Amino acid sequence: MTATRRSVSRGWAVRLATAAAMLGLAQGASAADLVISNWDGYMAPDIAETFKAATGLEVEIVNHATNEEIMGKLMASQGKGYDVVFVSSPFAEILNKQGLLAQIDKAAVPNLANLYPEAAALAYDPGTSFAVPYAWGTTGLCYRSDLVDGTPDSWMAMLKPADALKGKITMLATDRWLMGAGLLATGASVNESDPAKIDAAKDLLIEAKKTLLAYDDTTFYSKLVSGEASLVQAWDGWCNYGIAENADIKFVVPSEGSDLWVDTMVVMKNGENTANAMKFLNFVLDAENHAWAAENILYKVPNKAAMESLDPALAQQYPNMGMTPAELTGYELLRDLGDAQKLYSRAVSEIKAAN
C-alpha cells in the first residue's frame, strides 16, 4: 500500500483557497447511488462489488492522494458531488466547523457498536456525531536492529544521532509529524500553539537536518530494507511494510511519547445520497469487512469485533498490531491547530530551506 495518505498539511489553508479558485463551484453529478473518495489502496479493491451484492447500490469510488487534495475539492464544491469521504481527524474537525458534514444517523449504523469504547469517545468527536474512525495508530522510530546499537527509544536518537547513524536517517516530511518529533523531544505538545516552543522545536530540527539522509514520506521502509537507511521516523503501519520484508526491522515509540492519529469516514451534508452513505458506513463497520483493513494494510482498526477476529500470528509478526486501545489513547490525539497551523507551516518552510 503506497498511497500518500499521511501527506497532511503544509500550508493547507493556502492550498485550499487556491484549489477552490481553480476547481469552480461544484463537482459533476454522478449516476451512482453513492460516491466515495478515499486514498488509493485503503479499502478492499472489490468493496464496490461486495457492497452492491449486499445492498443493490452502485458505488463510484474516486481516489485522492492527500488530505489537502480532497479538502480543496470539498471546499470548492461545498461537499457536493461526494457522499462518503475518508480524511484524517484534524480535517474532519475542519469540515465540521465549516458546516459541511452530516450528523451520523446512529439508527442507520448499528455496527457502530463494534467500535472500541475508546474509539467512540475521541476528544475531537465524542459520541461519533460527525466522524466514524476507520484506522488509528501512532508514530515512532522504525529501525534495523542489526545495524543500530541497542534500542533507539528517544527522539534524540534521531535528532542528535550517534556518528554511525549520521546520513542513515530519514524523517517524515509533512508538517504535523516533522514538527511533532521536535516538539516531543523538547517536552512540548504535538498540538503546541506557543510560538516560543514551536521555535525551539524548529531550531532543533534545523540542526538535525545536517545529519539526515532525507525527508521521506513514502519510501522510507524500502530504504530500511535495502540498508540505505538504518533508522527512520515512521507511522506504525508503514513500518510493518518493512518488517514484512526483513525481520530485523523493529518499531518503537520513543520514551518522550508520540501522537495518536485517526483516519475517519465522514458523510457530506450536501451529498445527494446521505441515506446510502450511512449504509456504507455500517457495511464497513461489519467485523469481517473492517478486518480486511487490518489484515491487508497492516494498520490497526478501531473495531473491537474486527480486531478480535484476526489471526494472533499477525500481532506476533507485527508487534505494533497488538497495541491496545488504552495504549493508543495514552498518546496525544492530533487536533486541528486552528490559527497555529500558520506557525507550523512557517517553521517547516524555514527547516526545509535551511542549509
PDB file of C-alpha atoms in Angstrom, residues 12-279:
ATOM      1  CA  TRP A  12      -3.028  23.672   3.670  1.00  0.00           C
ATOM      2  CA  ALA A  13      -5.127  26.774   4.079  1.00  0.00           C
ATOM      3  CA  VAL A  14      -3.398  28.448   1.163  1.00  0.00           C
ATOM      4  CA  ARG A  15      -3.740  25.344  -0.937  1.00  0.00           C
ATOM      5  CA  LEU A  16      -7.412  25.021  -0.170  1.00  0.00           C
ATOM      6  CA  ALA A  17      -8.083  28.536  -1.250  1.00  0.00           C
ATOM      7  CA  THR A  18      -6.087  28.019  -4.426  1.00  0.00           C
ATOM      8  CA  ALA A  19      -7.788  24.733  -5.177  1.00  0.00           C
ATOM      9  CA  ALA A  20     -11.186  26.271  -4.590  1.00  0.00           C
ATOM     10  CA  ALA A  21     -10.467  29.014  -7.066  1.00  0.00           C
ATOM     11  CA  MET A  22      -9.233  26.538  -9.646  1.00  0.00           C
ATOM     12  CA  LEU A  23     -11.938  23.954  -9.288  1.00  0.00           C
ATOM     13  CA  GLY A  24     -15.005  26.095  -9.520  1.00  0.00           C
ATOM     14  CA  LEU A  25     -18.142  25.597  -7.542  1.00  0.00           C
ATOM     15  CA  ALA A  26     -19.195  22.010  -7.883  1.00  0.00           C
ATOM     16  CA  GLN A  27     -18.327  18.523  -8.974  1.00  0.00           C
ATOM     17  CA  GLY A  28     -20.340  16.967 -11.753  1.00  0.00           C
ATOM     18  CA  ALA A  29     -23.331  14.852 -10.835  1.00  0.00           C
ATOM     19  CA  SER A  30     -22.833  11.093 -10.688  1.00  0.00           C
ATOM     20  CA  ALA A  31     -25.287   8.437 -11.795  1.00  0.00           C
ATOM     21  CA  ALA A  32     -24.082   6.182  -8.980  1.00  0.00           C
ATOM     22  CA  ASP A  33     -26.056   5.593  -5.803  1.00  0.00           C
ATOM     23  CA  LEU A  34     -23.043   6.563  -3.749  1.00  0.00           C
ATOM     24  CA  VAL A  35     -19.791   8.461  -4.398  1.00  0.00           C
ATOM     25  CA  ILE A  36     -16.834   7.709  -2.135  1.00  0.00           C
ATOM     26  CA  SER A  37     -13.422   9.351  -2.042  1.00  0.00           C
ATOM     27  CA  ASN A  38     -10.567   7.524  -0.341  1.00  0.00           C
ATOM     28  CA  TRP A  39      -6.818   7.085  -0.516  1.00  0.00           C
ATOM     29  CA  ASP A  40      -5.815   4.514  -3.121  1.00  0.00           C
ATOM     30  CA  GLY A  41      -5.474   1.048  -1.649  1.00  0.00           C
ATOM     31  CA  TYR A  42      -7.052   1.966   1.681  1.00  0.00           C
ATOM     32  CA  MET A  43     -10.052  -0.367   1.425  1.00  0.00           C
ATOM     33  CA  ALA A  44     -10.795  -3.691  -0.216  1.00  0.00           C
ATOM     34  CA  PRO A  45     -10.427  -3.492  -4.025  1.00  0.00           C
ATOM     35  CA  ASP A  46     -13.739  -5.306  -4.521  1.00  0.00           C
ATOM     36  CA  ILE A  47     -15.694  -3.271  -1.994  1.00  0.00           C
ATOM     37  CA  ALA A  48     -17.943  -1.734  -4.670  1.00  0.00           C
ATOM     38  CA  GLU A  49     -18.957  -5.228  -5.791  1.00  0.00           C
ATOM     39  CA  THR A  50     -19.455  -6.624  -2.302  1.00  0.00           C
ATOM     40  CA  PHE A  51     -21.427  -3.565  -1.205  1.00  0.00           C
ATOM     41  CA  LYS A  52     -23.655  -3.835  -4.295  1.00  0.00           C
ATOM     42  CA  ALA A  53     -24.197  -7.521  -3.611  1.00  0.00           C
ATOM     43  CA  ALA A  54     -25.263  -6.683  -0.068  1.00  0.00           C
ATOM     44  CA  THR A  55     -27.418  -3.631  -0.824  1.00  0.00           C
ATOM     45  CA  GLY A  56     -28.048  -3.429  -4.569  1.00  0.00           C
ATOM     46  CA  LEU A  57     -26.451   0.027  -4.618  1.00  0.00           C
ATOM     47  CA  GLU A  58     -23.976   1.152  -7.281  1.00  0.00           C
ATOM     48  CA  VAL A  59     -20.836   2.800  -5.925  1.00  0.00           C
ATOM     49  CA  GLU A  60     -18.450   5.181  -7.646  1.00  0.00           C
ATOM     50  CA  ILE A  61     -15.043   5.315  -5.988  1.00  0.00           C
ATOM     51  CA  VAL A  62     -12.577   8.114  -6.613  1.00  0.00           C
ATOM     52  CA  ASN A  63      -9.138   8.414  -5.066  1.00  0.00           C
ATOM     53  CA  HIS A  64      -7.370  11.337  -3.522  1.00  0.00           C
ATOM     54  CA  ALA A  65      -3.650  11.407  -2.847  1.00  0.00           C
ATOM     55  CA  THR A  66      -3.639  13.734   0.132  1.00  0.00           C
ATOM     56  CA  ASN A  67      -5.908  15.312   2.692  1.00  0.00           C
ATOM     57  CA  GLU A  68      -5.206  18.685   1.104  1.00  0.00           C
ATOM     58  CA  GLU A  69      -6.329  17.496  -2.322  1.00  0.00           C
ATOM     59  CA  ILE A  70      -9.737  16.302  -1.197  1.00  0.00           C
ATOM     60  CA  MET A  71     -10.168  19.265   1.153  1.00  0.00           C
ATOM     61  CA  GLY A  72      -9.654  21.616  -1.770  1.00  0.00           C
ATOM     62  CA  LYS A  73     -12.348  19.840  -3.749  1.00  0.00           C
ATOM     63  CA  LEU A  74     -14.759  19.750  -0.826  1.00  0.00           C
ATOM     64  CA  MET A  75     -14.295  23.419  -0.069  1.00  0.00           C
ATOM     65  CA  ALA A  76     -14.774  24.273  -3.729  1.00  0.00           C
ATOM     66  CA  SER A  77     -17.984  22.280  -4.070  1.00  0.00           C
ATOM     67  CA  GLN A  78     -19.226  22.742  -0.507  1.00  0.00           C
ATOM     68  CA  GLY A  79     -19.224  18.959  -0.372  1.00  0.00           C
ATOM     69  CA  LYS A  80     -21.480  18.448  -3.402  1.00  0.00           C
ATOM     70  CA  GLY A  81     -20.552  15.500  -5.596  1.00  0.00           C
ATOM     71  CA  TYR A  82     -19.379  13.326  -2.705  1.00  0.00           C
ATOM     72  CA  ASP A  83     -21.202  11.221  -0.161  1.00  0.00           C
ATOM     73  CA  VAL A  84     -18.528   9.483   1.951  1.00  0.00           C
ATOM     74  CA  VAL A  85     -15.015  10.870   2.278  1.00  0.00           C
ATOM     75  CA  PHE A  86     -12.001   9.455   4.121  1.00  0.00           C
ATOM     76  CA  VAL A  87      -9.919  12.147   5.858  1.00  0.00           C
ATOM     77  CA  SER A  88      -7.634  12.352   8.879  1.00  0.00           C
ATOM     78  CA  SER A  89      -9.335  13.551  12.032  1.00  0.00           C
ATOM     79  CA  PRO A  90      -7.994  17.156  12.147  1.00  0.00           C
ATOM     80  CA  PHE A  91      -9.501  17.643   8.688  1.00  0.00           C
ATOM     81  CA  ALA A  92     -12.794  16.115   9.785  1.00  0.00           C
ATOM     82  CA  GLU A  93     -12.789  18.714  12.549  1.00  0.00           C
ATOM     83  CA  ILE A  94     -12.304  21.475   9.998  1.00  0.00           C
ATOM     84  CA  LEU A  95     -15.083  20.171   7.744  1.00  0.00           C
ATOM     85  CA  ASN A  96     -17.424  20.012  10.705  1.00  0.00           C
ATOM     86  CA  LYS A  97     -16.573  23.558  11.753  1.00  0.00           C
ATOM     87  CA  GLN A  98     -17.360  24.622   8.184  1.00  0.00           C
ATOM     88  CA  GLY A  99     -20.798  23.028   8.487  1.00  0.00           C
ATOM     89  CA  LEU A 100     -20.153  20.569   5.654  1.00  0.00           C
ATOM     90  CA  LEU A 101     -20.733  17.299   7.487  1.00  0.00           C
ATOM     91  CA  ALA A 102     -23.937  15.396   8.072  1.00  0.00           C
ATOM     92  CA  GLN A 103     -24.631  14.063  11.535  1.00  0.00           C
ATOM     93  CA  ILE A 104     -24.149  10.308  11.768  1.00  0.00           C
ATOM     94  CA  ASP A 105     -27.538   8.569  11.837  1.00  0.00           C
ATOM     95  CA  LYS A 106     -26.928   6.141  14.689  1.00  0.00           C
ATOM     96  CA  ALA A 107     -30.064   4.152  13.946  1.00  0.00           C
ATOM     97  CA  ALA A 108     -28.846   3.507  10.401  1.00  0.00           C
ATOM     98  CA  VAL A 109     -25.361   2.480  11.549  1.00  0.00           C
ATOM     99  CA  PRO A 110     -25.911  -0.190  14.211  1.00  0.00           C
ATOM    100  CA  ASN A 111     -22.406  -1.569  13.629  1.00  0.00           C
ATOM    101  CA  LEU A 112     -21.083   1.460  15.494  1.00  0.00           C
ATOM    102  CA  ALA A 113     -21.487  -0.907  18.424  1.00  0.00           C
ATOM    103  CA  ASN A 114     -18.415  -2.761  17.109  1.00  0.00           C
ATOM    104  CA  LEU A 115     -16.137   0.193  17.887  1.00  0.00           C
ATOM    105  CA  TYR A 116     -13.971   0.101  20.973  1.00  0.00           C
ATOM    106  CA  PRO A 117     -15.462   2.417  23.619  1.00  0.00           C
ATOM    107  CA  GLU A 118     -12.245   4.449  23.466  1.00  0.00           C
ATOM    108  CA  ALA A 119     -12.700   4.948  19.706  1.00  0.00           C
ATOM    109  CA  ALA A 120     -16.235   6.215  20.178  1.00  0.00           C
ATOM    110  CA  ALA A 121     -15.102   8.788  22.734  1.00  0.00           C
ATOM    111  CA  LEU A 122     -12.197  10.525  20.983  1.00  0.00           C
ATOM    112  CA  ALA A 123     -11.940  14.165  22.013  1.00  0.00           C
ATOM    113  CA  TYR A 124     -12.464  15.685  18.574  1.00  0.00           C
ATOM    114  CA  ASP A 125     -15.872  13.965  18.310  1.00  0.00           C
ATOM    115  CA  PRO A 126     -17.021  12.180  21.471  1.00  0.00           C
ATOM    116  CA  GLY A 127     -20.001  10.042  20.542  1.00  0.00           C
ATOM    117  CA  THR A 128     -19.076   9.840  16.840  1.00  0.00           C
ATOM    118  CA  SER A 129     -21.583  12.508  15.900  1.00  0.00           C
ATOM    119  CA  PHE A 130     -19.858  13.566  12.645  1.00  0.00           C
ATOM    120  CA  ALA A 131     -16.887  11.234  12.006  1.00  0.00           C
ATOM    121  CA  VAL A 132     -16.501   7.466  12.230  1.00  0.00           C
ATOM    122  CA  PRO A 133     -12.937   6.248  12.905  1.00  0.00           C
ATOM    123  CA  TYR A 134     -11.612   3.843  10.251  1.00  0.00           C
ATOM    124  CA  ALA A 135      -7.964   3.277  11.233  1.00  0.00           C
ATOM    125  CA  TRP A 136      -5.730   4.517  14.003  1.00  0.00           C
ATOM    126  CA  GLY A 137      -2.167   4.289  15.164  1.00  0.00           C
ATOM    127  CA  THR A 138       0.878   6.169  16.274  1.00  0.00           C
ATOM    128  CA  THR A 139       4.254   7.379  15.045  1.00  0.00           C
ATOM    129  CA  GLY A 140       7.668   6.270  16.200  1.00  0.00           C
ATOM    130  CA  LEU A 141      11.078   5.011  15.200  1.00  0.00           C
ATOM    131  CA  CYS A 142      11.451   2.152  12.743  1.00  0.00           C
ATOM    132  CA  TYR A 143      14.962   0.736  12.649  1.00  0.00           C
ATOM    133  CA  ARG A 144      17.257  -2.078  11.600  1.00  0.00           C
ATOM    134  CA  SER A 145      18.081  -3.874  14.814  1.00  0.00           C
ATOM    135  CA  ASP A 146      21.107  -5.458  13.125  1.00  0.00           C
ATOM    136  CA  LEU A 147      22.519  -2.048  12.170  1.00  0.00           C
ATOM    137  CA  VAL A 148      21.697   0.037  15.258  1.00  0.00           C
ATOM    138  CA  ASP A 149      23.255  -0.436  18.676  1.00  0.00           C
ATOM    139  CA  GLY A 150      20.578  -1.067  21.294  1.00  0.00           C
ATOM    140  CA  THR A 151      17.028   0.247  21.095  1.00  0.00           C
ATOM    141  CA  PRO A 152      16.704   3.863  19.892  1.00  0.00           C
ATOM    142  CA  ASP A 153      13.993   4.714  22.405  1.00  0.00           C
ATOM    143  CA  SER A 154      14.310   8.524  22.371  1.00  0.00           C
ATOM    144  CA  TRP A 155      13.517  11.058  19.663  1.00  0.00           C
ATOM    145  CA  MET A 156      17.030  12.326  20.347  1.00  0.00           C
ATOM    146  CA  ALA A 157      18.425   9.116  18.828  1.00  0.00           C
ATOM    147  CA  MET A 158      17.173  10.517  15.539  1.00  0.00           C
ATOM    148  CA  LEU A 159      17.686  14.235  16.165  1.00  0.00           C
ATOM    149  CA  LYS A 160      21.148  14.056  17.741  1.00  0.00           C
ATOM    150  CA  PRO A 161      22.347  10.706  16.409  1.00  0.00           C
ATOM    151  CA  ALA A 162      25.460   8.704  17.120  1.00  0.00           C
ATOM    152  CA  ASP A 163      28.165   9.119  14.485  1.00  0.00           C
ATOM    153  CA  ALA A 164      27.417   5.688  12.985  1.00  0.00           C
ATOM    154  CA  LEU A 165      23.838   6.777  12.164  1.00  0.00           C
ATOM    155  CA  LYS A 166      24.639  10.114  10.549  1.00  0.00           C
ATOM    156  CA  GLY A 167      23.479  10.083   6.946  1.00  0.00           C
ATOM    157  CA  LYS A 168      21.430   6.933   7.603  1.00  0.00           C
ATOM    158  CA  ILE A 169      18.268   8.550   8.988  1.00  0.00           C
ATOM    159  CA  THR A 170      15.062   9.758   7.341  1.00  0.00           C
ATOM    160  CA  MET A 171      12.283  11.885   8.815  1.00  0.00           C
ATOM    161  CA  LEU A 172       8.686  12.396   7.723  1.00  0.00           C
ATOM    162  CA  ALA A 173       8.242  15.491   5.600  1.00  0.00           C
ATOM    163  CA  THR A 174       4.732  16.592   6.492  1.00  0.00           C
ATOM    164  CA  ASP A 175       4.174  19.375   8.988  1.00  0.00           C
ATOM    165  CA  ARG A 176       2.492  17.623  11.872  1.00  0.00           C
ATOM    166  CA  TRP A 177       4.888  14.694  12.094  1.00  0.00           C
ATOM    167  CA  LEU A 178       8.086  16.574  11.325  1.00  0.00           C
ATOM    168  CA  MET A 179       7.237  19.192  13.933  1.00  0.00           C
ATOM    169  CA  GLY A 180       5.882  16.504  16.244  1.00  0.00           C
ATOM    170  CA  ALA A 181       9.306  14.905  16.633  1.00  0.00           C
ATOM    171  CA  GLY A 182      10.906  18.223  17.541  1.00  0.00           C
ATOM    172  CA  LEU A 183       8.080  19.230  19.859  1.00  0.00           C
ATOM    173  CA  LEU A 184       8.047  15.943  21.742  1.00  0.00           C
ATOM    174  CA  ALA A 185      11.845  15.934  22.033  1.00  0.00           C
ATOM    175  CA  THR A 186      11.703  19.373  23.656  1.00  0.00           C
ATOM    176  CA  GLY A 187       8.899  18.423  26.024  1.00  0.00           C
ATOM    177  CA  ALA A 188       6.122  20.217  24.147  1.00  0.00           C
ATOM    178  CA  SER A 189       2.740  19.074  22.864  1.00  0.00           C
ATOM    179  CA  VAL A 190       2.161  17.725  19.351  1.00  0.00           C
ATOM    180  CA  ASN A 191      -0.638  20.325  19.239  1.00  0.00           C
ATOM    181  CA  GLU A 192       1.585  23.089  20.621  1.00  0.00           C
ATOM    182  CA  SER A 193       0.492  26.675  19.955  1.00  0.00           C
ATOM    183  CA  ASP A 194       3.127  28.564  21.978  1.00  0.00           C
ATOM    184  CA  PRO A 195       5.338  30.362  19.395  1.00  0.00           C
ATOM    185  CA  ALA A 196       8.434  30.095  21.609  1.00  0.00           C
ATOM    186  CA  LYS A 197       8.065  26.321  21.919  1.00  0.00           C
ATOM    187  CA  ILE A 198       7.436  25.963  18.200  1.00  0.00           C
ATOM    188  CA  ASP A 199      10.603  27.977  17.533  1.00  0.00           C
ATOM    189  CA  ALA A 200      12.613  25.777  19.899  1.00  0.00           C
ATOM    190  CA  ALA A 201      11.460  22.673  18.053  1.00  0.00           C
ATOM    191  CA  LYS A 202      12.239  24.323  14.729  1.00  0.00           C
ATOM    192  CA  ASP A 203      15.795  25.146  15.816  1.00  0.00           C
ATOM    193  CA  LEU A 204      16.366  21.555  16.920  1.00  0.00           C
ATOM    194  CA  LEU A 205      15.036  20.230  13.616  1.00  0.00           C
ATOM    195  CA  ILE A 206      17.232  22.582  11.587  1.00  0.00           C
ATOM    196  CA  GLU A 207      20.277  21.284  13.443  1.00  0.00           C
ATOM    197  CA  ALA A 208      19.113  17.694  12.943  1.00  0.00           C
ATOM    198  CA  LYS A 209      18.726  18.235   9.205  1.00  0.00           C
ATOM    199  CA  LYS A 210      22.536  18.245   8.897  1.00  0.00           C
ATOM    200  CA  THR A 211      22.649  14.544   9.810  1.00  0.00           C
ATOM    201  CA  LEU A 212      19.689  13.318   7.736  1.00  0.00           C
ATOM    202  CA  LEU A 213      19.712  11.144   4.669  1.00  0.00           C
ATOM    203  CA  ALA A 214      16.357  12.551   3.525  1.00  0.00           C
ATOM    204  CA  TYR A 215      12.850  13.652   4.337  1.00  0.00           C
ATOM    205  CA  ASP A 216      10.712  10.774   3.117  1.00  0.00           C
ATOM    206  CA  ASP A 217       7.004  10.011   3.482  1.00  0.00           C
ATOM    207  CA  THR A 218       6.702   7.138   1.047  1.00  0.00           C
ATOM    208  CA  THR A 219       9.827   5.013   0.564  1.00  0.00           C
ATOM    209  CA  PHE A 220      11.433   5.118   3.994  1.00  0.00           C
ATOM    210  CA  TYR A 221      10.711   1.464   4.741  1.00  0.00           C
ATOM    211  CA  SER A 222      12.283   0.463   1.438  1.00  0.00           C
ATOM    212  CA  LYS A 223      15.415   2.381   2.438  1.00  0.00           C
ATOM    213  CA  LEU A 224      15.500   0.340   5.634  1.00  0.00           C
ATOM    214  CA  VAL A 225      15.105  -2.922   3.750  1.00  0.00           C
ATOM    215  CA  SER A 226      17.948  -2.061   1.375  1.00  0.00           C
ATOM    216  CA  GLY A 227      20.160  -0.801   4.197  1.00  0.00           C
ATOM    217  CA  GLU A 228      20.392   2.690   2.726  1.00  0.00           C
ATOM    218  CA  ALA A 229      18.835   3.870   5.999  1.00  0.00           C
ATOM    219  CA  SER A 230      19.260   2.405   9.467  1.00  0.00           C
ATOM    220  CA  LEU A 231      16.688   4.461  11.377  1.00  0.00           C
ATOM    221  CA  VAL A 232      13.552   6.231  10.123  1.00  0.00           C
ATOM    222  CA  GLN A 233      10.647   8.146  11.587  1.00  0.00           C
ATOM    223  CA  ALA A 234       7.584   6.122  10.625  1.00  0.00           C
ATOM    224  CA  TRP A 235       3.895   5.566  11.101  1.00  0.00           C
ATOM    225  CA  ASP A 236       3.464   2.222  12.792  1.00  0.00           C
ATOM    226  CA  GLY A 237       1.565   0.622   9.914  1.00  0.00           C
ATOM    227  CA  TRP A 238       4.128   1.650   7.346  1.00  0.00           C
ATOM    228  CA  CYS A 239       6.942   0.247   9.467  1.00  0.00           C
ATOM    229  CA  ASN A 240       5.117  -3.057   9.107  1.00  0.00           C
ATOM    230  CA  TYR A 241       5.725  -2.972   5.354  1.00  0.00           C
ATOM    231  CA  GLY A 242       9.436  -3.031   6.131  1.00  0.00           C
ATOM    232  CA  ILE A 243       9.034  -5.752   8.756  1.00  0.00           C
ATOM    233  CA  ALA A 244       7.244  -7.878   6.149  1.00  0.00           C
ATOM    234  CA  GLU A 245      10.450  -7.891   4.105  1.00  0.00           C
ATOM    235  CA  ASN A 246      13.081  -8.002   6.828  1.00  0.00           C
ATOM    236  CA  ALA A 247      12.513  -9.403  10.319  1.00  0.00           C
ATOM    237  CA  ASP A 248      15.425  -7.321  11.669  1.00  0.00           C
ATOM    238  CA  ILE A 249      13.260  -4.201  11.276  1.00  0.00           C
ATOM    239  CA  LYS A 250      11.625  -3.121  14.535  1.00  0.00           C
ATOM    240  CA  PHE A 251       9.276  -0.364  15.691  1.00  0.00           C
ATOM    241  CA  VAL A 252       9.494   1.561  18.949  1.00  0.00           C
ATOM    242  CA  VAL A 253       7.604   4.510  20.420  1.00  0.00           C
ATOM    243  CA  PRO A 254      10.139   6.898  21.989  1.00  0.00           C
ATOM    244  CA  SER A 255      10.084   7.436  25.723  1.00  0.00           C
ATOM    245  CA  GLU A 256       9.011  11.093  25.307  1.00  0.00           C
ATOM    246  CA  GLY A 257       5.727   9.885  23.813  1.00  0.00           C
ATOM    247  CA  SER A 258       4.037  10.223  20.455  1.00  0.00           C
ATOM    248  CA  ASP A 259       0.823  11.138  18.697  1.00  0.00           C
ATOM    249  CA  LEU A 260      -2.415   9.276  18.156  1.00  0.00           C
ATOM    250  CA  TRP A 261      -3.553   9.709  14.570  1.00  0.00           C
ATOM    251  CA  VAL A 262      -7.027   8.685  13.393  1.00  0.00           C
ATOM    252  CA  ASP A 263      -8.327   8.344   9.841  1.00  0.00           C
ATOM    253  CA  THR A 264     -12.067   8.782   9.636  1.00  0.00           C
ATOM    254  CA  MET A 265     -15.091   8.353   7.387  1.00  0.00           C
ATOM    255  CA  VAL A 266     -17.349  11.401   7.112  1.00  0.00           C
ATOM    256  CA  VAL A 267     -20.635  11.980   5.290  1.00  0.00           C
ATOM    257  CA  MET A 268     -21.097  15.178   3.327  1.00  0.00           C
ATOM    258  CA  LYS A 269     -24.194  17.155   4.251  1.00  0.00           C
ATOM    259  CA  ASN A 270     -24.603  18.366   0.663  1.00  0.00           C
ATOM    260  CA  GLY A 271     -24.157  14.921  -0.884  1.00  0.00           C
ATOM    261  CA  GLU A 272     -27.110  13.503  -2.785  1.00  0.00           C
ATOM    262  CA  ASN A 273     -27.128  10.086  -1.129  1.00  0.00           C
ATOM    263  CA  THR A 274     -26.888  10.598   2.606  1.00  0.00           C
ATOM    264  CA  ALA A 275     -29.023   7.584   3.481  1.00  0.00           C
ATOM    265  CA  ASN A 276     -26.896   5.345   1.240  1.00  0.00           C
ATOM    266  CA  ALA A 277     -23.781   6.799   2.868  1.00  0.00           C
ATOM    267  CA  MET A 278     -24.979   5.610   6.261  1.00  0.00           C
ATOM    268  CA  LYS A 279     -25.492   2.119   4.805  1.00  0.00           C
TER     269      LYS A 279
END
